[in-house]
């Protein structure tokens, strides 16, 4: 048989609500609670002692009121003194009330659930009560100076008998006032770190040793009553949680899974947006550079081809004159004239090319032409991506082992 002891202070909705323990709510709305058996429950608190839910003399104070009274009685001096120090340091916004301390997940009571077996096999509620009573007595004897049991409830109105027990850790602060302090309380009780050579942290703290000690103590007492207990610790296994706790745990796990998936999708989306942005920026840069280089190439080609045609025509006329029967003086003058004509044509060509280049560099013309280059480039890239995607698909299909494919058909 499994003996379980799991504990905590808060869930997704905040600190655990003690109203669940003493059934200080309308149980008609809870499917996992048998209303007809609520009267069998047993309650205990540090002010009123034992009480049976079906007793003719109802409890005067609820668990909520008991815990609030305990905090006022024991920790009010600490709260008032700390508030005074805050105000002296001009940090009034740091002031807290007892209710703030009671609701804070670091200073609120810790809740433990004790259970033997599960819905498939458990022990009578009376035996669980006897074992738990001995456990609480030993708990008080060993840890009572710094860990105080505030209240507990034996639930016999659910599928498996179990006990909810709530306690608070405390110790004197540096000013000599008693205050809720888990680690300081455990240190005062002599608990060491699991690995003293390593730094204190989430997986190396005194609370781990305390929980292991309490768990073993509960199991040892259960064994002393003749129960065959599996001594391998169960840290709140799902099959041993009460239904409400299991539902909360399941919803929490699903929420965490969805949160992780959402974060992954967001990361992939951000990466994709970044990649698209990078591609757009790259296309802008490539298109701009391509346009500017194209302008240089075009104007240079136009200049060369235009000059080549003009010079060829002038050279033909010059050859005719120089090969004619004209006198040397005429030929010399003609040669100078043709040289001047070539110079005029060259300068004219430069002016024309300058005009062309100016037109191509005009912001509106440039933006329009770059847009055309980008659009054609985008279409070209999209076509190539589609082609590569199809090639990858065909490759993947051809790589699937035939026997696996047949098995897949058989399963369907």
Short mmCIF file of C-alpha atoms in Angstrom, two decimals:
data_model
loop_
_atom_site.label_atom_id
_atom_site.label_comp_id
_atom_site.label_asym_id
_atom_site.label_seq_id
_atom_site.Cartn_x
_atom_site.Cartn_y
_atom_site.Cartn_z
CA UNK A 1 0.00 0.00 0.00
CA UNK A 2 1.16 3.50 -0.80
CA UNK A 3 1.40 6.15 1.89
CA UNK A 4 1.37 9.65 0.47
CA UNK A 5 2.15 13.05 1.93
CA UNK A 6 2.24 15.94 -0.49
CA UNK A 7 2.14 19.62 0.34
CA UNK A 8 2.02 23.14 -1.04
CA UNK A 9 0.84 26.68 -0.46
CA UNK A 10 -0.58 28.03 -3.69
CA UNK A 11 -1.90 27.11 -7.11
CA UNK A 12 -2.88 29.00 -10.24
CA UNK A 13 -5.74 30.74 -8.41
CA UNK A 14 -3.54 31.88 -5.54
CA UNK A 15 -3.05 30.47 -2.05
CA UNK A 16 -5.03 27.34 -1.17
CA UNK A 17 -8.47 28.09 0.26
CA UNK A 18 -8.92 26.59 3.71
CA UNK A 19 -12.72 26.72 3.27
CA UNK A 20 -12.44 23.49 1.30
CA UNK A 21 -11.07 21.70 4.36
CA UNK A 22 -13.82 22.45 6.89
CA UNK A 23 -16.49 22.46 4.18
CA UNK A 24 -17.27 26.11 4.77
CA UNK A 25 -19.10 26.33 1.43
CA UNK A 26 -22.11 24.82 -0.37
CA UNK A 27 -21.05 21.20 -1.02
CA UNK A 28 -24.08 20.62 -3.27
CA UNK A 29 -22.10 22.09 -6.15
CA UNK A 30 -19.17 19.67 -5.70
CA UNK A 31 -19.58 16.40 -7.62
CA UNK A 32 -16.70 14.65 -5.81
CA UNK A 33 -18.20 15.25 -2.34
CA UNK A 34 -20.95 12.96 -0.99
CA UNK A 35 -23.23 15.37 0.87
CA UNK A 36 -24.74 12.52 2.88
CA UNK A 37 -21.32 11.65 4.36
CA UNK A 38 -20.13 15.17 5.21
CA UNK A 39 -21.37 14.68 8.78
CA UNK A 40 -18.77 11.90 9.23
CA UNK A 41 -15.85 14.30 8.77
CA UNK A 42 -13.61 15.08 11.74
CA UNK A 43 -12.10 18.54 12.30
CA UNK A 44 -9.43 19.87 14.67
CA UNK A 45 -7.90 23.30 15.22
CA UNK A 46 -5.39 24.76 17.67
CA UNK A 47 -8.05 26.76 19.59
CA UNK A 48 -11.15 24.55 19.70
CA UNK A 49 -9.70 21.04 19.55
CA UNK A 50 -11.71 18.15 18.05
CA UNK A 51 -15.11 18.51 16.47
CA UNK A 52 -17.33 16.13 14.47
CA UNK A 53 -19.11 17.70 11.53
CA UNK A 54 -22.37 15.99 12.52
CA UNK A 55 -22.17 17.09 16.16
CA UNK A 56 -25.08 18.92 17.77
CA UNK A 57 -22.59 21.50 19.00
CA UNK A 58 -21.15 23.17 15.89
CA UNK A 59 -17.74 24.80 15.95
CA UNK A 60 -17.76 28.43 17.01
CA UNK A 61 -14.97 29.45 14.63
CA UNK A 62 -14.16 28.35 11.10
CA UNK A 63 -10.66 27.35 10.03
CA UNK A 64 -10.30 30.73 8.29
CA UNK A 65 -11.09 32.57 11.51
CA UNK A 66 -8.77 30.34 13.55
CA UNK A 67 -5.81 30.93 11.23
CA UNK A 68 -6.43 34.69 11.18
CA UNK A 69 -6.60 34.77 14.99
CA UNK A 70 -3.34 32.79 15.27
CA UNK A 71 -1.55 35.19 12.92
CA UNK A 72 -2.82 38.23 14.85
CA UNK A 73 -1.82 36.71 18.17
CA UNK A 74 1.68 35.67 17.11
CA UNK A 75 2.80 37.94 14.27
CA UNK A 76 1.10 41.30 14.81
CA UNK A 77 4.11 42.72 16.70
CA UNK A 78 6.37 41.81 13.77
CA UNK A 79 4.03 43.44 11.23
CA UNK A 80 3.61 46.66 13.24
CA UNK A 81 7.35 46.96 13.92
CA UNK A 82 8.22 46.40 10.26
CA UNK A 83 5.63 48.98 9.16
CA UNK A 84 7.16 51.50 11.57
CA UNK A 85 10.60 50.88 10.06
CA UNK A 86 9.15 51.29 6.56
CA UNK A 87 7.62 54.64 7.45
CA UNK A 88 10.84 55.82 9.10
CA UNK A 89 12.63 54.99 5.85
CA UNK A 90 9.89 56.79 3.86
CA UNK A 91 8.67 53.58 2.24
CA UNK A 92 5.13 53.48 3.50
CA UNK A 93 4.10 51.65 0.32
CA UNK A 94 5.84 48.55 1.71
CA UNK A 95 3.52 48.36 4.72
CA UNK A 96 1.50 45.17 5.15
CA UNK A 97 -1.42 43.97 7.22
CA UNK A 98 -1.88 40.62 8.92
CA UNK A 99 -4.26 39.66 6.12
CA UNK A 100 -1.51 40.43 3.59
CA UNK A 101 0.87 38.13 5.45
CA UNK A 102 -1.82 35.44 5.66
CA UNK A 103 -2.47 35.57 1.90
CA UNK A 104 1.13 35.86 0.72
CA UNK A 105 2.34 32.58 -0.80
CA UNK A 106 5.65 32.86 1.07
CA UNK A 107 4.17 33.43 4.53
CA UNK A 108 0.75 31.77 4.39
CA UNK A 109 0.16 28.37 6.05
CA UNK A 110 1.45 25.32 4.19
CA UNK A 111 -1.05 22.54 3.52
CA UNK A 112 -0.24 18.81 3.58
CA UNK A 113 -2.46 15.96 2.43
CA UNK A 114 -2.04 12.59 4.16
CA UNK A 115 -3.49 9.48 2.55
CA UNK A 116 -3.16 5.69 2.72
CA UNK A 117 -3.97 3.71 -0.41
CA UNK A 118 -6.34 4.93 -3.10
CA UNK A 119 -9.83 4.31 -4.50
CA UNK A 120 -8.81 0.72 -5.33
CA UNK A 121 -7.78 -0.08 -1.79
CA UNK A 122 -7.48 1.97 1.38
CA UNK A 123 -7.91 1.76 5.15
CA UNK A 124 -10.93 2.58 7.34
CA UNK A 125 -11.24 6.23 8.24
CA UNK A 126 -10.88 5.37 11.93
CA UNK A 127 -7.46 3.76 11.33
CA UNK A 128 -6.28 6.73 9.24
CA UNK A 129 -7.43 9.03 12.06
CA UNK A 130 -5.51 7.00 14.67
CA UNK A 131 -2.33 6.90 12.56
CA UNK A 132 -2.61 10.63 11.80
CA UNK A 133 -3.19 11.49 15.47
CA UNK A 134 0.05 9.69 16.38
CA UNK A 135 1.80 11.41 13.48
CA UNK A 136 0.62 14.87 14.63
CA UNK A 137 1.70 14.09 18.20
CA UNK A 138 5.18 13.11 17.03
CA UNK A 139 5.24 16.12 14.69
CA UNK A 140 4.47 18.47 17.58
CA UNK A 141 7.08 16.81 19.80
CA UNK A 142 9.88 17.10 17.22
CA UNK A 143 9.07 20.33 15.39
CA UNK A 144 6.49 22.17 17.52
CA UNK A 145 8.89 24.88 18.65
CA UNK A 146 9.04 26.32 15.12
CA UNK A 147 6.30 24.55 13.11
CA UNK A 148 2.75 24.96 14.40
CA UNK A 149 -0.21 22.84 13.28
CA UNK A 150 -3.13 25.23 12.92
CA UNK A 151 -5.88 22.85 11.83
CA UNK A 152 -6.62 19.57 10.09
CA UNK A 153 -9.65 17.84 8.61
CA UNK A 154 -10.32 14.13 8.08
CA UNK A 155 -12.46 13.82 4.96
CA UNK A 156 -14.64 10.71 4.82
CA UNK A 157 -17.06 12.17 2.29
CA UNK A 158 -14.88 11.56 -0.78
CA UNK A 159 -13.77 8.45 -2.68
CA UNK A 160 -10.67 7.89 -0.53
CA UNK A 161 -10.28 8.93 3.14
CA UNK A 162 -7.57 11.54 3.55
CA UNK A 163 -6.50 14.38 5.82
CA UNK A 164 -5.78 18.04 5.04
CA UNK A 165 -3.39 19.51 7.60
CA UNK A 166 -2.16 23.13 7.67
CA UNK A 167 0.85 24.46 9.55
CA UNK A 168 3.04 27.57 9.69
CA UNK A 169 6.81 27.88 10.12
CA UNK A 170 8.14 30.73 12.30
CA UNK A 171 11.27 32.05 13.99
CA UNK A 172 12.56 35.28 15.53
CA UNK A 173 13.67 37.87 13.00
CA UNK A 174 16.80 40.03 13.35
CA UNK A 175 14.85 42.47 15.55
CA UNK A 176 13.66 39.78 17.96
CA UNK A 177 10.07 39.60 16.69
CA UNK A 178 8.38 36.29 15.84
CA UNK A 179 7.52 36.08 12.14
CA UNK A 180 6.63 33.46 9.51
CA UNK A 181 10.00 32.22 8.19
CA UNK A 182 10.27 28.74 6.72
CA UNK A 183 14.00 28.42 6.11
CA UNK A 184 15.01 30.16 9.36
CA UNK A 185 12.62 27.92 11.30
CA UNK A 186 14.07 24.76 9.74
CA UNK A 187 17.60 26.00 10.40
CA UNK A 188 16.69 26.54 14.07
CA UNK A 189 15.38 22.96 14.15
CA UNK A 190 18.76 21.71 12.96
CA UNK A 191 17.92 20.78 9.37
CA UNK A 192 20.85 20.95 6.97
CA UNK A 193 20.97 21.26 3.19
CA UNK A 194 20.80 17.93 1.29
CA UNK A 195 24.23 18.77 -0.12
CA UNK A 196 25.99 21.18 2.28
CA UNK A 197 28.85 21.58 -0.21
CA UNK A 198 26.54 23.21 -2.75
CA UNK A 199 24.74 26.54 -2.70
CA UNK A 200 21.19 26.65 -1.38
CA UNK A 201 18.62 26.64 -4.17
CA UNK A 202 15.44 25.13 -5.59
CA UNK A 203 16.91 21.63 -5.62
CA UNK A 204 19.10 21.97 -2.54
CA UNK A 205 17.22 23.33 0.48
CA UNK A 206 16.26 22.43 4.05
CA UNK A 207 12.59 22.02 3.13
CA UNK A 208 13.47 18.97 1.03
CA UNK A 209 15.05 17.29 4.07
CA UNK A 210 12.10 18.29 6.28
CA UNK A 211 9.55 16.83 3.83
CA UNK A 212 11.52 13.59 3.52
CA UNK A 213 11.68 13.33 7.32
CA UNK A 214 7.92 13.91 7.71
CA UNK A 215 7.12 11.41 4.96
CA UNK A 216 9.24 8.70 6.55
CA UNK A 217 7.75 9.46 9.96
CA UNK A 218 4.22 9.02 8.56
CA UNK A 219 5.18 5.74 6.85
CA UNK A 220 6.89 4.35 9.95
CA UNK A 221 3.79 5.02 12.08
CA UNK A 222 1.57 3.39 9.44
CA UNK A 223 3.84 0.32 9.42
CA UNK A 224 3.68 0.12 13.21
CA UNK A 225 -0.06 -0.55 12.81
CA UNK A 226 0.62 -3.63 10.72
CA UNK A 227 0.18 -2.02 7.30
CA UNK A 228 2.41 -3.18 4.45
CA UNK A 229 3.67 0.18 3.23
CA UNK A 230 5.71 0.70 0.08
CA UNK A 231 8.57 2.78 1.46
CA UNK A 232 9.41 4.29 -1.92
CA UNK A 233 8.22 7.91 -1.57
CA UNK A 234 5.32 9.14 -3.65
CA UNK A 235 5.44 12.85 -4.29
CA UNK A 236 1.76 13.48 -4.85
CA UNK A 237 1.18 10.87 -7.59
CA UNK A 238 -1.90 11.56 -9.71
CA UNK A 239 -3.67 8.30 -8.81
CA UNK A 240 -3.49 9.16 -5.11
CA UNK A 241 -4.71 12.71 -5.20
CA UNK A 242 -8.27 13.53 -4.31
CA UNK A 243 -10.44 14.25 -7.33
CA UNK A 244 -10.45 18.02 -7.02
CA UNK A 245 -6.66 18.19 -6.66
CA UNK A 246 -6.25 15.84 -9.62
CA UNK A 247 -8.49 18.01 -11.79
CA UNK A 248 -6.57 21.14 -10.82
CA UNK A 249 -3.23 19.39 -11.49
CA UNK A 250 -4.48 18.10 -14.87
CA UNK A 251 -5.72 21.53 -15.92
CA UNK A 252 -2.42 23.07 -14.81
CA UNK A 253 -0.43 20.56 -16.87
CA UNK A 254 -2.60 21.14 -19.94
CA UNK A 255 -2.30 24.90 -19.49
CA UNK A 256 1.49 24.64 -19.19
CA UNK A 257 1.60 22.48 -22.32
CA UNK A 258 -0.55 24.96 -24.25
CA UNK A 259 1.59 27.82 -22.96
CA UNK A 260 4.73 26.08 -24.19
CA UNK A 261 3.13 25.34 -27.58
CA UNK A 262 1.95 28.94 -27.84
CA UNK A 263 5.43 30.22 -27.00
CA UNK A 264 6.91 27.89 -29.63
CA UNK A 265 4.41 29.07 -32.25
CA UNK A 266 5.09 32.69 -31.36
CA UNK A 267 8.83 32.07 -31.65
CA UNK A 268 8.37 30.42 -35.04
CA UNK A 269 6.13 33.28 -36.14
CA UNK A 270 8.69 35.85 -35.02
CA UNK A 271 11.41 33.95 -36.87
CA UNK A 272 9.27 33.79 -39.99
CA UNK A 273 8.42 37.49 -39.80
CA UNK A 274 12.11 38.25 -39.34
CA UNK A 275 13.04 36.06 -42.30
CA UNK A 276 10.37 37.70 -44.48
CA UNK A 277 11.60 41.10 -43.35
CA UNK A 278 15.17 40.06 -44.15
CA UNK A 279 14.13 38.85 -47.61
CA UNK A 280 12.25 42.08 -48.29
CA UNK A 281 15.23 44.14 -47.15
CA UNK A 282 17.57 42.00 -49.23
CA UNK A 283 15.35 42.41 -52.28
CA UNK A 284 15.32 46.18 -51.74
CA UNK A 285 19.10 46.27 -51.56
CA UNK A 286 19.57 43.89 -54.50
CA UNK A 287 17.02 45.70 -56.67
CA UNK A 288 18.54 49.11 -55.91
CA UNK A 289 22.08 47.93 -56.57
CA UNK A 290 20.99 46.06 -59.71
CA UNK A 291 19.24 49.16 -61.04
CA UNK A 292 22.24 51.41 -60.38
CA UNK A 293 24.63 48.96 -62.04
CA UNK A 294 22.21 48.55 -64.94
CA UNK A 295 22.13 52.34 -65.40
CA UNK A 296 25.93 52.45 -65.48
CA UNK A 297 26.13 49.57 -67.96
CA UNK A 298 23.39 50.97 -70.20
CA UNK A 299 24.78 54.49 -70.32
CA UNK A 300 28.32 53.22 -70.85
CA UNK A 301 27.15 50.91 -73.65
CA UNK A 302 25.10 53.68 -75.28
CA UNK A 303 28.09 56.00 -75.07
CA UNK A 304 30.47 53.51 -76.65
CA UNK A 305 28.09 52.36 -79.39
CA UNK A 306 27.01 55.91 -80.25
CA UNK A 307 30.59 57.18 -80.43
CA UNK A 308 31.62 54.14 -82.46
CA UNK A 309 28.93 54.78 -85.10
CA UNK A 310 29.66 58.51 -85.28
CA UNK A 311 33.42 58.05 -85.52
CA UNK A 312 33.01 55.42 -88.23
CA UNK A 313 30.90 57.77 -90.35
CA UNK A 314 33.35 60.65 -89.94
CA UNK A 315 36.29 58.35 -90.70
CA UNK A 316 34.65 57.30 -93.99
CA UNK A 317 34.25 60.94 -95.11
CA UNK A 318 37.76 61.74 -93.99
CA UNK A 319 39.16 58.80 -96.00
CA UNK A 320 37.39 59.97 -99.17
CA UNK A 321 38.82 63.46 -98.83
CA UNK A 322 42.29 62.26 -98.02
CA UNK A 323 42.28 59.85 -101.01
CA UNK A 324 41.04 62.48 -103.46
CA UNK A 325 43.15 64.59 -105.82
CA UNK A 326 42.98 67.59 -103.53
CA UNK A 327 46.15 69.46 -102.76
CA UNK A 328 48.05 68.73 -99.56
CA UNK A 329 47.00 72.04 -98.05
CA UNK A 330 43.30 71.22 -98.62
CA UNK A 331 43.77 67.77 -97.15
CA UNK A 332 45.48 69.27 -94.09
CA UNK A 333 42.61 71.71 -93.52
CA UNK A 334 40.08 68.92 -94.03
CA UNK A 335 41.88 66.77 -91.48
CA UNK A 336 41.63 69.55 -88.88
CA UNK A 337 37.95 70.03 -89.67
CA UNK A 338 37.18 66.32 -89.26
CA UNK A 339 39.05 66.29 -85.94
CA UNK A 340 36.90 69.19 -84.75
CA UNK A 341 33.74 67.43 -85.90
CA UNK A 342 34.73 64.32 -83.90
CA UNK A 343 35.26 66.47 -80.83
CA UNK A 344 31.86 68.15 -81.25
CA UNK A 345 30.12 64.76 -81.63
CA UNK A 346 31.90 63.40 -78.55
CA UNK A 347 30.79 66.38 -76.44
CA UNK A 348 27.25 66.12 -77.76
CA UNK A 349 27.16 62.42 -76.91
CA UNK A 350 28.33 63.15 -73.38
CA UNK A 351 25.53 65.70 -72.96
CA UNK A 352 22.95 63.24 -74.25
CA UNK A 353 24.24 60.48 -71.97
CA UNK A 354 24.24 62.87 -69.02
CA UNK A 355 20.61 63.66 -69.74
CA UNK A 356 19.76 59.95 -69.95
CA UNK A 357 21.57 59.24 -66.69
CA UNK A 358 19.81 62.14 -64.99
CA UNK A 359 16.45 60.82 -66.13
CA UNK A 360 17.23 57.30 -64.92
CA UNK A 361 18.37 58.71 -61.54
CA UNK A 362 15.18 60.70 -61.03
CA UNK A 363 13.64 59.45 -57.70
CA UNK A 364 10.23 58.70 -59.22
CA UNK A 365 11.66 56.94 -62.26
CA UNK A 366 14.16 55.07 -60.10
CA UNK A 367 11.51 53.96 -57.57
CA UNK A 368 9.18 52.81 -60.35
CA UNK A 369 11.88 50.82 -62.14
CA UNK A 370 13.20 49.30 -58.88
CA UNK A 371 9.63 48.22 -58.07
CA UNK A 372 9.43 46.41 -61.40
CA UNK A 373 12.77 44.68 -60.72
CA UNK A 374 11.63 43.65 -57.20
CA UNK A 375 8.31 42.27 -58.43
CA UNK A 376 9.96 40.23 -61.17
CA UNK A 377 12.56 39.05 -58.66
CA UNK A 378 9.85 38.07 -56.16
CA UNK A 379 8.00 36.04 -58.78
CA UNK A 380 11.26 34.36 -59.75
CA UNK A 381 12.07 33.51 -56.11
CA UNK A 382 8.53 32.19 -55.48
CA UNK A 383 8.78 29.95 -58.54
CA UNK A 384 12.15 28.58 -57.41
CA UNK A 385 10.87 27.97 -53.84
CA UNK A 386 7.82 26.12 -55.19
CA UNK A 387 10.08 24.05 -57.41
CA UNK A 388 12.44 23.16 -54.54
CA UNK A 389 9.48 22.37 -52.26
CA UNK A 390 8.04 19.97 -54.82
CA UNK A 391 11.44 18.32 -55.29
CA UNK A 392 11.77 17.89 -51.51
CA UNK A 393 8.27 16.36 -51.31
CA UNK A 394 9.02 13.86 -54.06
CA UNK A 395 12.34 13.02 -52.40
CA UNK A 396 10.65 12.44 -49.02
CA UNK A 397 7.97 10.24 -50.56
CA UNK A 398 10.56 8.14 -52.35
CA UNK A 399 12.52 7.78 -49.07
CA UNK A 400 9.63 6.19 -47.08
CA UNK A 401 10.20 2.42 -46.62
CA UNK A 402 7.51 0.44 -48.40
CA UNK A 403 6.85 -1.88 -45.43
CA UNK A 404 6.06 1.10 -43.19
CA UNK A 405 3.62 2.44 -45.74
CA UNK A 406 1.81 -0.89 -45.91
CA UNK A 407 1.59 -1.03 -42.12
CA UNK A 408 0.11 2.43 -42.10
CA UNK A 409 -2.57 1.32 -44.59
CA UNK A 410 -3.35 -1.75 -42.51
CA UNK A 411 -3.85 0.35 -39.33
CA UNK A 412 -6.21 2.70 -41.10
#
